[in-house]
JSON list of C-alpha atoms and ligand atoms in Angstrom, two decimals:
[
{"chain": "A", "resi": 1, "resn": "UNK", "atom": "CA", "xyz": [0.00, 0.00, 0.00]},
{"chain": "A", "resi": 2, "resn": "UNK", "atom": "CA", "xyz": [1.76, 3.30, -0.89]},
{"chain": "A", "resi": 3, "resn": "UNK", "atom": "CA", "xyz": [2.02, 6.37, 1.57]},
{"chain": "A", "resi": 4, "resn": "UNK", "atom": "CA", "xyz": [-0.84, 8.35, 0.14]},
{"chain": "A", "resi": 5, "resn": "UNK", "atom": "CA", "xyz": [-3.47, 5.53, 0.80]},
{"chain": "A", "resi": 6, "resn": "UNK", "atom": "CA", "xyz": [-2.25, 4.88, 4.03]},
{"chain": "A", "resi": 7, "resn": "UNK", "atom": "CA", "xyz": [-2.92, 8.20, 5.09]},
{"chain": "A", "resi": 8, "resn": "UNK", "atom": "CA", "xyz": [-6.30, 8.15, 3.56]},
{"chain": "A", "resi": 9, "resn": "UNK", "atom": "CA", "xyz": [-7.76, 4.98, 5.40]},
{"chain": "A", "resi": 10, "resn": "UNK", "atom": "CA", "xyz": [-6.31, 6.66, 9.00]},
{"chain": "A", "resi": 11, "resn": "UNK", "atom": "CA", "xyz": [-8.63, 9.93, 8.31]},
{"chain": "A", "resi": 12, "resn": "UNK", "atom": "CA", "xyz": [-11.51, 8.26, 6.87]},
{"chain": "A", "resi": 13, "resn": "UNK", "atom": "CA", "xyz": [-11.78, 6.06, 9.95]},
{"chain": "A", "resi": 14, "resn": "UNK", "atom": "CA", "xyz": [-14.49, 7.93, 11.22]},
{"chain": "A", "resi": 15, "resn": "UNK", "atom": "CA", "xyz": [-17.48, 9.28, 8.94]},
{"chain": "A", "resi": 16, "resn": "UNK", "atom": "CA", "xyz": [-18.38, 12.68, 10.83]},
{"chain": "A", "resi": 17, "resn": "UNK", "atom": "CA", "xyz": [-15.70, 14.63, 13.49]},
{"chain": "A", "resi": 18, "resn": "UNK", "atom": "CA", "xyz": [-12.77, 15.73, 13.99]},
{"chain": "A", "resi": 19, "resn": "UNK", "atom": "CA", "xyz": [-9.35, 14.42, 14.06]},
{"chain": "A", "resi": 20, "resn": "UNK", "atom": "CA", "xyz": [-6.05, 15.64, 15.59]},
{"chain": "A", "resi": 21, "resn": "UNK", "atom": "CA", "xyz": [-2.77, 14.43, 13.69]},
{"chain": "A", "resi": 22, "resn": "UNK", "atom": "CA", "xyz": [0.67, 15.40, 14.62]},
{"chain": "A", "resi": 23, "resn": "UNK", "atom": "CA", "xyz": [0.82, 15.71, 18.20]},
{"chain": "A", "resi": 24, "resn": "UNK", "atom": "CA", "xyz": [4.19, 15.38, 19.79]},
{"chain": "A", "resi": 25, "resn": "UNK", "atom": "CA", "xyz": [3.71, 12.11, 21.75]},
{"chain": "A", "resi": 26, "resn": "UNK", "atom": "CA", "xyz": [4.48, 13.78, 25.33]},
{"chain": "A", "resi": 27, "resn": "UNK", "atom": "CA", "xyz": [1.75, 15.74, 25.07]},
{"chain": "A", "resi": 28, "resn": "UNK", "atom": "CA", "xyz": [-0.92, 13.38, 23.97]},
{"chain": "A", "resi": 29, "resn": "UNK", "atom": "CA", "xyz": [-2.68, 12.65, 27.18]},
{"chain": "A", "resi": 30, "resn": "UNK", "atom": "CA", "xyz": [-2.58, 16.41, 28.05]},
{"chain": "A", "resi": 31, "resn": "UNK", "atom": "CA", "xyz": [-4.68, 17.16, 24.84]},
{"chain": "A", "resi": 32, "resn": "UNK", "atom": "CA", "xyz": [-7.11, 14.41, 26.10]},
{"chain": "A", "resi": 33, "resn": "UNK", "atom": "CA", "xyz": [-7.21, 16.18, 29.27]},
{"chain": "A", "resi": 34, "resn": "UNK", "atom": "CA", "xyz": [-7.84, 20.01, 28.36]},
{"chain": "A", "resi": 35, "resn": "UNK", "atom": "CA", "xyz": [-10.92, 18.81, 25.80]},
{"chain": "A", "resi": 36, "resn": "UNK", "atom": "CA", "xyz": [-11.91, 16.69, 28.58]},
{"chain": "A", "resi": 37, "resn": "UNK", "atom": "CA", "xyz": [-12.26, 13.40, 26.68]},
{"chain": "A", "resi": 38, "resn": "UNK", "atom": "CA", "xyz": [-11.94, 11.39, 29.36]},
{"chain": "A", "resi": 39, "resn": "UNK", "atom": "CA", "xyz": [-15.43, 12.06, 29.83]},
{"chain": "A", "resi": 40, "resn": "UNK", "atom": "CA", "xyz": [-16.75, 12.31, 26.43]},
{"chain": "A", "resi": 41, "resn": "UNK", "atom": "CA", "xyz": [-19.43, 9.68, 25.22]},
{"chain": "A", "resi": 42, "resn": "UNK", "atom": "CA", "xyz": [-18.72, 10.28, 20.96]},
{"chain": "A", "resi": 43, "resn": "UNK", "atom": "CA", "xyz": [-16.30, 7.40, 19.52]},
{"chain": "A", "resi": 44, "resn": "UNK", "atom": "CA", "xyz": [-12.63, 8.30, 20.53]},
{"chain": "A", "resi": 45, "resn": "UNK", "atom": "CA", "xyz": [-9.76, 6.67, 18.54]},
{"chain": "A", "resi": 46, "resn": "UNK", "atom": "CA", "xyz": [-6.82, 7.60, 20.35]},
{"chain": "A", "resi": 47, "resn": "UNK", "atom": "CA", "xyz": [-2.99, 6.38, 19.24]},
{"chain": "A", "resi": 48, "resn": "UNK", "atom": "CA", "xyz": [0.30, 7.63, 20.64]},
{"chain": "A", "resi": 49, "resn": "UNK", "atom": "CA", "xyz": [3.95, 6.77, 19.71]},
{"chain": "A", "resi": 50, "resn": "UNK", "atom": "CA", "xyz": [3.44, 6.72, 16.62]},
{"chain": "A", "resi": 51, "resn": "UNK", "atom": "CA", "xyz": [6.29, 7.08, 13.99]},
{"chain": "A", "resi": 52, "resn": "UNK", "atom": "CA", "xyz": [6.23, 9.97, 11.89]},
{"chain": "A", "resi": 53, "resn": "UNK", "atom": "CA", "xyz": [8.58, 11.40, 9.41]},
{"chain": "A", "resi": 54, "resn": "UNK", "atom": "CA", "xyz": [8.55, 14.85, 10.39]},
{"chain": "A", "resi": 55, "resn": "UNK", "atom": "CA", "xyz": [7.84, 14.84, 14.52]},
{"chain": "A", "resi": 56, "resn": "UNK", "atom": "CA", "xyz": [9.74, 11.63, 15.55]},
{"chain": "A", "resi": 57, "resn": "UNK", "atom": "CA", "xyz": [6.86, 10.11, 17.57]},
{"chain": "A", "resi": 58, "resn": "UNK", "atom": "CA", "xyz": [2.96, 11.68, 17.76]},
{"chain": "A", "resi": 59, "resn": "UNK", "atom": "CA", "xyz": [0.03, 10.99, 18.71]},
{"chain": "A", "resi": 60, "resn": "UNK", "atom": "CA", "xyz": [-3.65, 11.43, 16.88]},
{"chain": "A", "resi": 61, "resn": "UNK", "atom": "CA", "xyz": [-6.81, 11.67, 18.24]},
{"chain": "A", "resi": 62, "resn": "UNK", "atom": "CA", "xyz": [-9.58, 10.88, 16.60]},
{"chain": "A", "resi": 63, "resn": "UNK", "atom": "CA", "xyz": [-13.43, 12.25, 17.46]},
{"chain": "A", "resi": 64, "resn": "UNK", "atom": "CA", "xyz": [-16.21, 10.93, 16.20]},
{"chain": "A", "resi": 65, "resn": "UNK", "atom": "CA", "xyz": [-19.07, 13.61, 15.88]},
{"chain": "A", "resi": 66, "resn": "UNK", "atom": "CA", "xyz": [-17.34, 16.26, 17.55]},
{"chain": "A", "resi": 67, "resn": "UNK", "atom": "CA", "xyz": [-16.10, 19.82, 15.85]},
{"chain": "A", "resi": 68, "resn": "UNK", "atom": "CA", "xyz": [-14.17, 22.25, 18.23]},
{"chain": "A", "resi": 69, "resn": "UNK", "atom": "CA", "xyz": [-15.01, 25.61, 19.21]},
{"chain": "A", "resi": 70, "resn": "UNK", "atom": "CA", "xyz": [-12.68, 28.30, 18.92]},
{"chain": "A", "resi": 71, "resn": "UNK", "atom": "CA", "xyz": [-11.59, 28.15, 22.34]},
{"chain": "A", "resi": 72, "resn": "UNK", "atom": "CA", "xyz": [-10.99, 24.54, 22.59]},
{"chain": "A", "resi": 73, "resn": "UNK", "atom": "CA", "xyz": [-8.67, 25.04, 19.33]},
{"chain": "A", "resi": 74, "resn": "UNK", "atom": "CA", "xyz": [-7.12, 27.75, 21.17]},
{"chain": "A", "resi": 75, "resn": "UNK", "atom": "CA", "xyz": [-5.97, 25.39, 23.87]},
{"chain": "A", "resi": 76, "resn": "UNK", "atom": "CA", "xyz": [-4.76, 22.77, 21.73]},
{"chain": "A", "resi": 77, "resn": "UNK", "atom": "CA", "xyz": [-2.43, 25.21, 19.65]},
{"chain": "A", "resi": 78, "resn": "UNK", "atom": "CA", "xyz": [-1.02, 25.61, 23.58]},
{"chain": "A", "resi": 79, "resn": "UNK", "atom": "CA", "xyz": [-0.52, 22.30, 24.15]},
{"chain": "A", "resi": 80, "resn": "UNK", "atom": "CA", "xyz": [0.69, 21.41, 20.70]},
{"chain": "A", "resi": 81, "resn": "UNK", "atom": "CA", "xyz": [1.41, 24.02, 18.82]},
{"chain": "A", "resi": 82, "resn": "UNK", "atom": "CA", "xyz": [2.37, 21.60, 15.82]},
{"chain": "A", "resi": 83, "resn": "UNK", "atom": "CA", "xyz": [-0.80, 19.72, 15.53]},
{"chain": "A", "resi": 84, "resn": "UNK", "atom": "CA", "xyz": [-3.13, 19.92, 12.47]},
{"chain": "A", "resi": 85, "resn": "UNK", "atom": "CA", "xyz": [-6.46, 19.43, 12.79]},
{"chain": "A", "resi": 86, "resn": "UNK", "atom": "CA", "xyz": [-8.68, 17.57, 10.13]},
{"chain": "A", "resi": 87, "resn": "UNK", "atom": "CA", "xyz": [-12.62, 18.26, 9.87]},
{"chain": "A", "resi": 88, "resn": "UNK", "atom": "CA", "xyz": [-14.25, 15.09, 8.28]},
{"chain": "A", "resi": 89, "resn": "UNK", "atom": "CA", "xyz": [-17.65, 15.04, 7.11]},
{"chain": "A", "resi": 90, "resn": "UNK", "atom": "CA", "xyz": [-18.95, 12.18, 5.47]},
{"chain": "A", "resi": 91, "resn": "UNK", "atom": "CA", "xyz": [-15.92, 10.38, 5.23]},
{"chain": "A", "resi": 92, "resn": "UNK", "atom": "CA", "xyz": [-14.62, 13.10, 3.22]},
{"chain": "A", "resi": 93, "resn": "UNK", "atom": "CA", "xyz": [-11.69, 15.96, 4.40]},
{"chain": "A", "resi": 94, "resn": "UNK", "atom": "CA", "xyz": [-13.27, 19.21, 4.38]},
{"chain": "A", "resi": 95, "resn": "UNK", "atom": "CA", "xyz": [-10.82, 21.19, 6.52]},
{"chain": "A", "resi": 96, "resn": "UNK", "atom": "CA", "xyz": [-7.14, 20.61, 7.19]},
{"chain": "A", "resi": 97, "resn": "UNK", "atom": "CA", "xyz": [-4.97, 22.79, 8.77]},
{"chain": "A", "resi": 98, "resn": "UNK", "atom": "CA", "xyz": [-2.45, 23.56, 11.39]},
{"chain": "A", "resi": 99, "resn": "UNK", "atom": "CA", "xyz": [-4.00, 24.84, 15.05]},
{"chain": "A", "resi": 100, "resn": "UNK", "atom": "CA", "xyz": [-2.88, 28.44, 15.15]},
{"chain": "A", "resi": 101, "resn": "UNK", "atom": "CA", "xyz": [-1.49, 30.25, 18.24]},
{"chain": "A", "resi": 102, "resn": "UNK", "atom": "CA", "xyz": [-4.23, 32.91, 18.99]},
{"chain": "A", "resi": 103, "resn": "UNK", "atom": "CA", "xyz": [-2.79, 36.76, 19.55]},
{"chain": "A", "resi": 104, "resn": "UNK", "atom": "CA", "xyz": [-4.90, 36.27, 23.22]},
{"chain": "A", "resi": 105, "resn": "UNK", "atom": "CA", "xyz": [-6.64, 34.15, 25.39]},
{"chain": "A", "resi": 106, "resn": "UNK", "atom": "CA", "xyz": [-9.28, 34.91, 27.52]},
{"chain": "A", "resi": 107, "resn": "UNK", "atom": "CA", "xyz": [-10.94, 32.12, 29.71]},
{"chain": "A", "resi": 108, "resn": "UNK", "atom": "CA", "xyz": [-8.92, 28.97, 29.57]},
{"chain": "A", "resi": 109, "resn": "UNK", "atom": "CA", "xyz": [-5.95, 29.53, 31.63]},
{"chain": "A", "resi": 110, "resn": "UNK", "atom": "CA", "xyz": [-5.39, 30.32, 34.99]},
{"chain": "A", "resi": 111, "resn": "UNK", "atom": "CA", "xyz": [-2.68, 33.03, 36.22]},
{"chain": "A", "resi": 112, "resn": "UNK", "atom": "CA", "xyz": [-0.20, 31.05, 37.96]},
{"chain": "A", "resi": 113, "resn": "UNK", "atom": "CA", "xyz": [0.41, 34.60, 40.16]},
{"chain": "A", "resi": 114, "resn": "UNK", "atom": "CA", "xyz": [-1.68, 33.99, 43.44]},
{"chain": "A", "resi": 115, "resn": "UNK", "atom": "CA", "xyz": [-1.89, 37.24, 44.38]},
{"chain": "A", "resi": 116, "resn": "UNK", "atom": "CA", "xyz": [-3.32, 37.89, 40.87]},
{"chain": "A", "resi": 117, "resn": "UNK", "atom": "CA", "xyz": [-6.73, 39.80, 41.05]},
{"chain": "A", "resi": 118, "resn": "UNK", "atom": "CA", "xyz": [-8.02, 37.21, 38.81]},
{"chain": "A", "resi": 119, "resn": "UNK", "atom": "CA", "xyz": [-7.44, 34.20, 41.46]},
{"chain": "A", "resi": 120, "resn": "UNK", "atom": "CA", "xyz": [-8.57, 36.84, 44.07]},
{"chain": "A", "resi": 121, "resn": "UNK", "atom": "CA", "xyz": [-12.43, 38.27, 42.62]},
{"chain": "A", "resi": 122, "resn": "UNK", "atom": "CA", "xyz": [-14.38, 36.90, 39.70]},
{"chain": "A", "resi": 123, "resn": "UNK", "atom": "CA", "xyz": [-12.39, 38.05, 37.06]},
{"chain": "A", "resi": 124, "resn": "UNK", "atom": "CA", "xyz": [-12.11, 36.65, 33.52]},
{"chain": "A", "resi": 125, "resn": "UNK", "atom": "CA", "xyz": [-8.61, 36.20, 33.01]},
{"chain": "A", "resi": 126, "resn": "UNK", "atom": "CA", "xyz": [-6.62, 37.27, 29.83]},
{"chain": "A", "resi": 127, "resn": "UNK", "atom": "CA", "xyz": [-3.41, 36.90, 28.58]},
{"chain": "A", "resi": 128, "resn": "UNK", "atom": "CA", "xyz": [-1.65, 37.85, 25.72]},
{"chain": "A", "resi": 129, "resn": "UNK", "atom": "CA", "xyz": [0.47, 35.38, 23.48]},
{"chain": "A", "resi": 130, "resn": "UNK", "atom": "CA", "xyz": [3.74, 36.49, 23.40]},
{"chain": "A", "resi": 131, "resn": "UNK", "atom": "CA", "xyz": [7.14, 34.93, 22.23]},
{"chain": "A", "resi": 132, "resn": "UNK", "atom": "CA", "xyz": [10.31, 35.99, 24.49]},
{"chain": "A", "resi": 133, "resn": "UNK", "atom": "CA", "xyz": [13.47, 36.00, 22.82]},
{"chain": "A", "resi": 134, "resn": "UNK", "atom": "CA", "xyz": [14.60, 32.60, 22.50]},
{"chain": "A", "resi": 135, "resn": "UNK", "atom": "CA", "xyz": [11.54, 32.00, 20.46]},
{"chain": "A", "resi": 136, "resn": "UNK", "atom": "CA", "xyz": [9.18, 30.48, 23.48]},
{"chain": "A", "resi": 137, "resn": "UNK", "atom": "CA", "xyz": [5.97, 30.89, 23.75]},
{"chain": "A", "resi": 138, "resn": "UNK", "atom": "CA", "xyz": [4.88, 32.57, 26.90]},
{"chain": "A", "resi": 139, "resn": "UNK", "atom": "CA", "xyz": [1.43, 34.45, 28.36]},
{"chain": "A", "resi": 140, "resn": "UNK", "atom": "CA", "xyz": [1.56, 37.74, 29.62]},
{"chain": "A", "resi": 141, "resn": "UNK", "atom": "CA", "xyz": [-1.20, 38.85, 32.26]},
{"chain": "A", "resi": 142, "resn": "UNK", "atom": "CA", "xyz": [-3.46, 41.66, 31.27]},
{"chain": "A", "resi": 143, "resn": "UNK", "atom": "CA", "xyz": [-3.81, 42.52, 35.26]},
{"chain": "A", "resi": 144, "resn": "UNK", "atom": "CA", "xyz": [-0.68, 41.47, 37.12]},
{"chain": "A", "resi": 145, "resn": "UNK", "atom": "CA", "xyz": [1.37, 41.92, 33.33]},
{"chain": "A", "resi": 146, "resn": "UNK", "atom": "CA", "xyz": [3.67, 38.69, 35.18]},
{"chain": "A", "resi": 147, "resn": "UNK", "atom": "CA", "xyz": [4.17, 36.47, 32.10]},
{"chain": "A", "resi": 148, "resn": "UNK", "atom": "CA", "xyz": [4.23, 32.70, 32.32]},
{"chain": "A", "resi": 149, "resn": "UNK", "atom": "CA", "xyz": [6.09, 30.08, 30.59]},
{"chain": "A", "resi": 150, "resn": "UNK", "atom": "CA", "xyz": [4.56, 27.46, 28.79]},
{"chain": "A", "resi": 151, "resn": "UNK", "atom": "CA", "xyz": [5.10, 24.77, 31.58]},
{"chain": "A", "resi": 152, "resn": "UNK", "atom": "CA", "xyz": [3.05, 27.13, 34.06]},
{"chain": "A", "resi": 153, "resn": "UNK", "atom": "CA", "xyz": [0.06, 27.16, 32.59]},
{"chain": "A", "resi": 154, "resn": "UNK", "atom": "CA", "xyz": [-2.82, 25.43, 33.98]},
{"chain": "A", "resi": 155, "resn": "UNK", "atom": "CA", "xyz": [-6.04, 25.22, 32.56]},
{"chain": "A", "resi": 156, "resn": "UNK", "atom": "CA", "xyz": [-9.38, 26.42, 33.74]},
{"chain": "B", "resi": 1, "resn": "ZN", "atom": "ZN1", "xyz": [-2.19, 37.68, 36.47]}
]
């Protein structure tokens, strides 16, 4: 079977959802976690240590009947910032692409500063998505402006 098919029969293995390819195989279980699939009822194909040409070893998660929101993309692209994210409807591809960083991120993530107004009142939080300059990603308060590296964040 040559390359091309191969790849074909993985995605189509589910005829409606979503599935995410290309996640570095440390972070698998963390993706899980953050969309909360350990509690999900759809269909969940889940592989991890996988070989792959360009990332070593990743993982893919496949979900049956499920499309993500905005947000929940937004949290992925945290996680795994190299994962690509495949929309299948009917069997068929109809959107492929890599999970973008967002500019900000309201919500999801939880200052790691405790004296942060946001873990003292109800406060949405809100960070901005910076990069410092060694190239990593980090999340600068809007309130307490402390910025946190990627290993500090904790979701909401
Ligand atoms: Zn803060």
């Amino acid at each position: 079977m040559d390359n091309n098919k191969r790849k074909e029969l993985i995605v189509s293995a589910i005829r409606n959802g979503t599935v995410i390819d290309h996640i570095p195989s440390e972070k698998s279980f963390q993706v899980i976690k953050i969309l909360n699939l350990e509690t999900s009822t759809n269909k969940i194909y889940f592989g991890t240590g996988l070989e792959s040409k360009k990332f070593g070893k990743k993982g893919i998660i496949k979900i049956s009947g499920k499309y993500f929101k905005d947000e929940e993309i937004s949290k992925i692209a945290l996680v795994a910032p190299s994962a690509t994210l495949i929309e299948i409807s009917d069997y068929e591809v109809t959107k492929k692409g890599k999970v973008n960083l967002p500019e900000s991120v309201e919500r999801i993530v939880k200052c790691f500063n405790p004296k942060c107004v946001t873990n003292i009142q109800d406060i949405t939080t809100k960070f901005k998505v910076i990069e410092d300059h060694n190239g990593e990603m980090k999340l600068a308060c809007h309130y307490c402006e402390k910025t946190m590296k990627k290993e500090n964040i904790e979701f909401l």
